[in-house]
PDB file of C-alpha atoms in Angstrom:
ATOM      1  CA  MET A   1     -87.089  21.091-183.430  1.00 45.00           C
ATOM      2  CA  ALA A   2     -85.817  21.819-179.944  1.00 44.00           C
ATOM      3  CA  ALA A   3     -83.153  24.407-179.382  1.00 45.00           C
ATOM      4  CA  LYS A   4     -79.621  23.220-179.519  1.00 43.00           C
ATOM      5  CA  PRO A   5     -77.941  25.525-177.042  1.00 40.00           C
ATOM      6  CA  LYS A   6     -74.244  24.905-176.865  1.00 39.00           C
ATOM      7  CA  PRO A   7     -71.510  25.918-174.524  1.00 37.00           C
ATOM      8  CA  SER A   8     -69.950  29.075-175.795  1.00 37.00           C
ATOM      9  CA  SER A   9     -66.694  30.875-175.378  1.00 40.00           C
ATOM     10  CA  SER A  10     -68.482  34.194-175.787  1.00 46.00           C
ATOM     11  CA  SER A  11     -68.418  36.815-173.122  1.00 58.00           C
ATOM     12  CA  GLY A  12     -72.215  36.906-172.958  1.00 84.00           C
ATOM     13  CA  ASN A  13     -72.614  39.818-175.339  1.00 92.00           C
ATOM     14  CA  PHE A  14     -73.113  38.035-178.704  1.00 96.00           C
ATOM     15  CA  PHE A  15     -76.234  35.943-179.314  1.00 97.00           C
ATOM     16  CA  ALA A  16     -77.475  34.167-182.446  1.00 96.00           C
ATOM     17  CA  VAL A  17     -80.895  32.618-183.020  1.00 95.00           C
ATOM     18  CA  VAL A  18     -80.979  30.791-186.344  1.00 93.00           C
ATOM     19  CA  GLY A  19     -82.780  27.992-188.130  1.00 89.00           C
ATOM     20  CA  THR A  20     -85.220  27.000-190.811  1.00 85.00           C
ATOM     21  CA  ASP A  21     -88.266  27.232-188.526  1.00 84.00           C
ATOM     22  CA  GLU A  22     -89.142  30.876-189.078  1.00 85.00           C
ATOM     23  CA  GLY A  23     -91.877  30.922-186.443  1.00 83.00           C
ATOM     24  CA  LEU A  24     -89.726  29.557-183.627  1.00 85.00           C
ATOM     25  CA  VAL A  25     -86.727  31.686-184.620  1.00 90.00           C
ATOM     26  CA  ARG A  26     -88.847  34.847-184.417  1.00 91.00           C
ATOM     27  CA  GLU A  27     -90.558  33.819-181.175  1.00 90.00           C
ATOM     28  CA  LYS A  28     -87.363  32.827-179.369  1.00 92.00           C
ATOM     29  CA  ALA A  29     -85.458  35.866-180.659  1.00 93.00           C
ATOM     30  CA  LEU A  30     -88.157  38.261-179.446  1.00 93.00           C
ATOM     31  CA  HIS A  31     -88.136  36.566-176.057  1.00 93.00           C
ATOM     32  CA  LEU A  32     -84.333  36.861-175.869  1.00 94.00           C
ATOM     33  CA  HIS A  33     -84.448  40.499-177.016  1.00 93.00           C
ATOM     34  CA  ASN A  34     -86.928  41.279-174.254  1.00 92.00           C
ATOM     35  CA  GLN A  35     -84.657  39.578-171.724  1.00 92.00           C
ATOM     36  CA  LEU A  36     -81.613  41.517-172.918  1.00 91.00           C
ATOM     37  CA  THR A  37     -83.419  44.874-172.915  1.00 88.00           C
ATOM     38  CA  GLY A  38     -85.419  44.233-169.759  1.00 85.00           C
ATOM     39  CA  GLY A  39     -88.525  44.618-171.931  1.00 77.00           C
ATOM     40  CA  ILE A  40     -87.830  48.342-172.288  1.00 77.00           C
ATOM     41  CA  ASP A  41     -86.978  49.848-175.642  1.00 70.00           C
ATOM     42  CA  ASP A  42     -87.237  53.615-175.504  1.00 67.00           C
ATOM     43  CA  GLY A  43     -85.967  54.119-179.046  1.00 67.00           C
ATOM     44  CA  PHE A  44     -82.712  55.673-177.829  1.00 70.00           C
ATOM     45  CA  THR A  45     -80.919  52.892-175.986  1.00 78.00           C
ATOM     46  CA  HIS A  46     -81.399  49.909-178.299  1.00 87.00           C
ATOM     47  CA  GLU A  47     -81.345  49.520-182.051  1.00 90.00           C
ATOM     48  CA  THR A  48     -83.033  47.042-184.394  1.00 93.00           C
ATOM     49  CA  ILE A  49     -81.656  46.727-187.928  1.00 95.00           C
ATOM     50  CA  ASP A  50     -83.666  44.994-190.650  1.00 95.00           C
ATOM     51  CA  GLY A  51     -81.447  42.301-192.162  1.00 95.00           C
ATOM     52  CA  ILE A  52     -83.465  41.683-195.322  1.00 94.00           C
ATOM     53  CA  ALA A  53     -81.283  42.564-198.300  1.00 94.00           C
ATOM     54  CA  ASP A  54     -82.570  42.919-201.861  1.00 94.00           C
ATOM     55  CA  ASN A  55     -79.093  42.585-203.368  1.00 95.00           C
ATOM     56  CA  SER A  56     -75.403  42.518-202.493  1.00 94.00           C
ATOM     57  CA  ASP A  57     -75.119  46.313-202.156  1.00 96.00           C
ATOM     58  CA  SER A  58     -78.010  46.279-199.710  1.00 96.00           C
ATOM     59  CA  ALA A  59     -76.362  43.437-197.739  1.00 95.00           C
ATOM     60  CA  PHE A  60     -73.101  45.404-197.592  1.00 97.00           C
ATOM     61  CA  GLU A  61     -74.933  48.505-196.321  1.00 97.00           C
ATOM     62  CA  ILE A  62     -76.768  46.467-193.666  1.00 96.00           C
ATOM     63  CA  CYS A  63     -73.436  45.109-192.412  1.00 96.00           C
ATOM     64  CA  ALA A  64     -71.927  48.622-192.404  1.00 97.00           C
ATOM     65  CA  SER A  65     -74.919  50.001-190.450  1.00 96.00           C
ATOM     66  CA  THR A  66     -74.614  47.150-187.961  1.00 96.00           C
ATOM     67  CA  VAL A  67     -70.894  47.798-187.426  1.00 96.00           C
ATOM     68  CA  GLN A  68     -71.577  51.507-186.909  1.00 95.00           C
ATOM     69  CA  SER A  69     -74.342  50.755-184.429  1.00 93.00           C
ATOM     70  CA  LEU A  70     -72.207  48.267-182.505  1.00 94.00           C
ATOM     71  CA  LEU A  71     -69.435  50.832-182.105  1.00 92.00           C
ATOM     72  CA  THR A  72     -71.707  53.736-181.126  1.00 88.00           C
ATOM     73  CA  ILE A  73     -72.034  54.234-177.378  1.00 80.00           C
ATOM     74  CA  PRO A  74     -75.621  54.761-176.119  1.00 73.00           C
ATOM     75  CA  MET A  75     -76.574  58.433-175.954  1.00 69.00           C
ATOM     76  CA  PHE A  76     -77.726  58.302-172.340  1.00 68.00           C
ATOM     77  CA  GLY A  77     -75.269  55.687-171.086  1.00 68.00           C
ATOM     78  CA  GLY A  78     -76.183  52.261-169.822  1.00 74.00           C
ATOM     79  CA  ASP A  79     -76.422  49.045-171.785  1.00 85.00           C
ATOM     80  CA  LYS A  80     -77.279  48.852-175.476  1.00 91.00           C
ATOM     81  CA  VAL A  81     -78.689  45.965-177.500  1.00 93.00           C
ATOM     82  CA  VAL A  82     -78.217  45.874-181.280  1.00 95.00           C
ATOM     83  CA  TRP A  83     -80.512  43.393-183.016  1.00 95.00           C
ATOM     84  CA  LEU A  84     -79.716  42.461-186.619  1.00 96.00           C
ATOM     85  CA  ARG A  85     -83.059  40.857-187.399  1.00 96.00           C
ATOM     86  CA  ASN A  86     -84.209  38.432-190.120  1.00 94.00           C
ATOM     87  CA  VAL A  87     -80.908  38.301-192.015  1.00 95.00           C
ATOM     88  CA  ASN A  88     -81.373  36.720-195.436  1.00 93.00           C
ATOM     89  CA  PHE A  89     -77.891  37.137-196.942  1.00 94.00           C
ATOM     90  CA  LEU A  90     -76.092  34.443-194.926  1.00 93.00           C
ATOM     91  CA  ALA A  91     -77.730  31.714-197.011  1.00 89.00           C
ATOM     92  CA  ASP A  92     -76.253  29.951-200.012  1.00 88.00           C
ATOM     93  CA  SER A  93     -77.851  32.294-202.548  1.00 88.00           C
ATOM     94  CA  VAL A  94     -76.727  34.655-205.330  1.00 90.00           C
ATOM     95  CA  THR A  95     -76.717  37.554-202.863  1.00 88.00           C
ATOM     96  CA  GLY A  96     -75.025  35.492-200.147  1.00 86.00           C
ATOM     97  CA  ARG A  97     -72.213  34.365-202.474  1.00 89.00           C
ATOM     98  CA  SER A  98     -71.573  37.856-203.850  1.00 91.00           C
ATOM     99  CA  GLN A  99     -68.135  39.341-203.234  1.00 94.00           C
ATOM    100  CA  ARG A 100     -69.731  42.623-202.077  1.00 95.00           C
ATOM    101  CA  THR A 101     -71.865  40.743-199.526  1.00 93.00           C
ATOM    102  CA  GLU A 102     -68.885  38.733-198.324  1.00 95.00           C
ATOM    103  CA  SER A 103     -66.919  41.957-197.892  1.00 95.00           C
ATOM    104  CA  GLY A 104     -69.657  43.368-195.648  1.00 95.00           C
ATOM    105  CA  ILE A 105     -69.866  40.146-193.640  1.00 96.00           C
ATOM    106  CA  GLU A 106     -66.086  40.123-193.142  1.00 96.00           C
ATOM    107  CA  SER A 107     -66.231  43.711-191.866  1.00 96.00           C
ATOM    108  CA  LEU A 108     -68.890  42.681-189.352  1.00 96.00           C
ATOM    109  CA  ARG A 109     -66.859  39.649-188.353  1.00 95.00           C
ATOM    110  CA  ALA A 110     -63.711  41.744-187.842  1.00 95.00           C
ATOM    111  CA  THR A 111     -65.632  44.125-185.578  1.00 95.00           C
ATOM    112  CA  LEU A 112     -67.011  41.248-183.522  1.00 95.00           C
ATOM    113  CA  GLU A 113     -63.585  39.587-183.278  1.00 94.00           C
ATOM    114  CA  LYS A 114     -62.080  42.795-181.843  1.00 93.00           C
ATOM    115  CA  GLY A 115     -64.735  42.722-179.131  1.00 91.00           C
ATOM    116  CA  LEU A 116     -67.722  44.909-178.470  1.00 90.00           C
ATOM    117  CA  PRO A 117     -67.590  47.981-176.239  1.00 89.00           C
ATOM    118  CA  ASP A 118     -68.602  47.450-172.614  1.00 87.00           C
ATOM    119  CA  GLY A 119     -72.357  47.323-172.185  1.00 87.00           C
ATOM    120  CA  VAL A 120     -73.089  46.554-175.861  1.00 92.00           C
ATOM    121  CA  LYS A 121     -74.847  43.290-176.717  1.00 94.00           C
ATOM    122  CA  PHE A 122     -75.440  41.929-180.209  1.00 96.00           C
ATOM    123  CA  LEU A 123     -78.358  39.706-181.264  1.00 96.00           C
ATOM    124  CA  LEU A 124     -78.347  38.155-184.741  1.00 96.00           C
ATOM    125  CA  THR A 125     -81.328  36.282-186.189  1.00 95.00           C
ATOM    126  CA  ALA A 126     -81.432  34.489-189.530  1.00 93.00           C
ATOM    127  CA  GLN A 127     -83.620  31.846-191.123  1.00 86.00           C
ATOM    128  CA  GLY A 128     -81.137  30.653-193.739  1.00 82.00           C
ATOM    129  CA  VAL A 129     -77.474  30.212-192.882  1.00 88.00           C
ATOM    130  CA  ASP A 130     -74.894  28.455-195.033  1.00 87.00           C
ATOM    131  CA  LYS A 131     -73.129  26.385-192.396  1.00 87.00           C
ATOM    132  CA  ARG A 132     -70.171  25.689-194.697  1.00 88.00           C
ATOM    133  CA  ARG A 133     -68.998  29.296-194.543  1.00 90.00           C
ATOM    134  CA  GLY A 134     -66.407  30.822-192.253  1.00 90.00           C
ATOM    135  CA  PHE A 135     -68.860  33.308-190.737  1.00 93.00           C
ATOM    136  CA  TRP A 136     -71.030  30.454-189.431  1.00 93.00           C
ATOM    137  CA  LYS A 137     -67.991  28.746-187.944  1.00 93.00           C
ATOM    138  CA  PHE A 138     -67.102  32.042-186.250  1.00 94.00           C
ATOM    139  CA  ILE A 139     -70.666  32.390-184.894  1.00 93.00           C
ATOM    140  CA  GLU A 140     -70.526  28.857-183.459  1.00 92.00           C
ATOM    141  CA  LYS A 141     -67.361  29.710-181.527  1.00 93.00           C
ATOM    142  CA  ALA A 142     -68.083  33.299-180.526  1.00 93.00           C
ATOM    143  CA  ALA A 143     -71.832  33.461-179.854  1.00 94.00           C
ATOM    144  CA  ASP A 144     -74.421  31.898-177.595  1.00 94.00           C
ATOM    145  CA  VAL A 145     -76.255  30.019-180.372  1.00 93.00           C
ATOM    146  CA  GLN A 146     -79.810  28.693-180.449  1.00 92.00           C
ATOM    147  CA  THR A 147     -80.857  26.692-183.514  1.00 88.00           C
ATOM    148  CA  TYR A 148     -84.476  25.946-184.426  1.00 85.00           C
ATOM    149  CA  ASP A 149     -84.954  23.856-187.550  1.00 77.00           C
ATOM    150  CA  ARG A 150     -88.199  22.631-189.057  1.00 72.00           C
ATOM    151  CA  ILE A 151     -89.112  19.010-188.624  1.00 65.00           C
ATOM    152  CA  ASP A 152     -88.233  17.035-191.739  1.00 59.00           C
ATOM    153  CA  THR A 153     -91.559  15.817-193.161  1.00 63.00           C
ATOM    154  CA  SER A 154     -89.784  13.354-195.442  1.00 64.00           C
ATOM    155  CA  ARG A 155     -88.958  11.210-192.404  1.00 68.00           C
ATOM    156  CA  ASP A 156     -91.357   8.517-191.231  1.00 69.00           C
ATOM    157  CA  ASP A 157     -91.648   9.820-187.667  1.00 70.00           C
ATOM    158  CA  TRP A 158     -92.406  13.467-188.492  1.00 67.00           C
ATOM    159  CA  GLN A 159     -96.029  13.218-187.273  1.00 69.00           C
ATOM    160  CA  ASP A 160     -94.869  11.903-183.883  1.00 71.00           C
ATOM    161  CA  GLN A 161     -92.357  14.757-183.585  1.00 67.00           C
ATOM    162  CA  VAL A 162     -94.973  17.393-184.440  1.00 67.00           C
ATOM    163  CA  GLY A 163     -97.494  15.703-182.124  1.00 69.00           C
ATOM    164  CA  ALA A 164     -95.040  15.853-179.218  1.00 70.00           C
ATOM    165  CA  LEU A 165     -94.354  19.516-179.946  1.00 70.00           C
ATOM    166  CA  VAL A 166     -98.074  20.363-180.123  1.00 70.00           C
ATOM    167  CA  THR A 167     -98.822  18.403-176.932  1.00 73.00           C
ATOM    168  CA  LYS A 168     -96.043  20.198-175.054  1.00 72.00           C
ATOM    169  CA  ARG A 169     -97.087  23.638-176.290  1.00 72.00           C
ATOM    170  CA  SER A 170    -100.793  23.072-175.642  1.00 72.00           C
ATOM    171  CA  SER A 171    -100.009  21.811-172.131  1.00 75.00           C
ATOM    172  CA  GLU A 172     -98.079  25.050-171.455  1.00 74.00           C
ATOM    173  CA  LEU A 173    -101.206  26.954-172.495  1.00 75.00           C
ATOM    174  CA  GLY A 174    -103.546  24.779-170.393  1.00 81.00           C
ATOM    175  CA  LEU A 175    -105.123  23.095-173.417  1.00 75.00           C
ATOM    176  CA  GLN A 176    -105.704  19.425-174.158  1.00 79.00           C
ATOM    177  CA  PHE A 177    -106.317  17.639-177.436  1.00 76.00           C
ATOM    178  CA  GLU A 178    -108.426  14.564-177.941  1.00 77.00           C
ATOM    179  CA  PRO A 179    -106.287  11.980-179.803  1.00 75.00           C
ATOM    180  CA  GLU A 180    -108.289  12.334-183.042  1.00 78.00           C
ATOM    181  CA  ALA A 181    -108.181  16.133-182.867  1.00 73.00           C
ATOM    182  CA  LEU A 182    -104.417  16.071-182.288  1.00 69.00           C
ATOM    183  CA  GLU A 183    -103.930  13.806-185.291  1.00 72.00           C
ATOM    184  CA  LEU A 184    -106.010  16.116-187.503  1.00 73.00           C
ATOM    185  CA  PHE A 185    -104.231  19.217-186.217  1.00 70.00           C
ATOM    186  CA  VAL A 186    -100.825  17.664-186.943  1.00 67.00           C
ATOM    187  CA  LEU A 187    -101.887  16.796-190.493  1.00 70.00           C
ATOM    188  CA  LEU A 188    -103.228  20.305-191.122  1.00 70.00           C
ATOM    189  CA  ALA A 189    -100.391  22.252-189.514  1.00 68.00           C
ATOM    190  CA  GLY A 190     -97.520  20.033-190.621  1.00 64.00           C
ATOM    191  CA  GLU A 191     -94.096  21.304-189.625  1.00 61.00           C
ATOM    192  CA  GLN A 192     -95.277  24.951-189.609  1.00 59.00           C
ATOM    193  CA  SER A 193     -94.695  25.937-185.970  1.00 57.00           C
ATOM    194  CA  GLN A 194     -96.427  29.275-186.529  1.00 55.00           C
ATOM    195  CA  GLN A 195     -99.679  27.336-186.813  1.00 53.00           C
TER     196      GLN A 195
END
């Protein structure tokens, strides 16, 4: 469940936070966004694009909007952060496999491969990513990637993994669990990190 940061060949302007653990992906992405923006988003300098597509045409339009945003210089100068948030069309789904969607993704990839303008940073977050596709392989090479996957509850040691996670998080918050309470909490919360 821990992040798997990896050395990257990126120039420090392309970031990806992905994984099956929706709660941790959102939490870590928001933290990274705040770091990149200095915690200041005046509505003019930075842009957040909703990555939830209803169909392949919607996915194509989201990619086109992202490309346009990445290539638009900030109105008042300075750095700009473009966040493509909660992308759902990178998964192995009907929408994700669509030729129209793939066309939009390739346009985004081509823009990123050419390089972003000075001062522009790109943050991509997605809960479902088909890691067999070329775009994922490109992300692995070009971006600073953080991956947060849910603990697999079909494994025998899942309760120990969740218990360690809960103990660490509660310690950070100055809380302590009695052993029986921790065991009950783990059983009730399961692998749902948002709990």
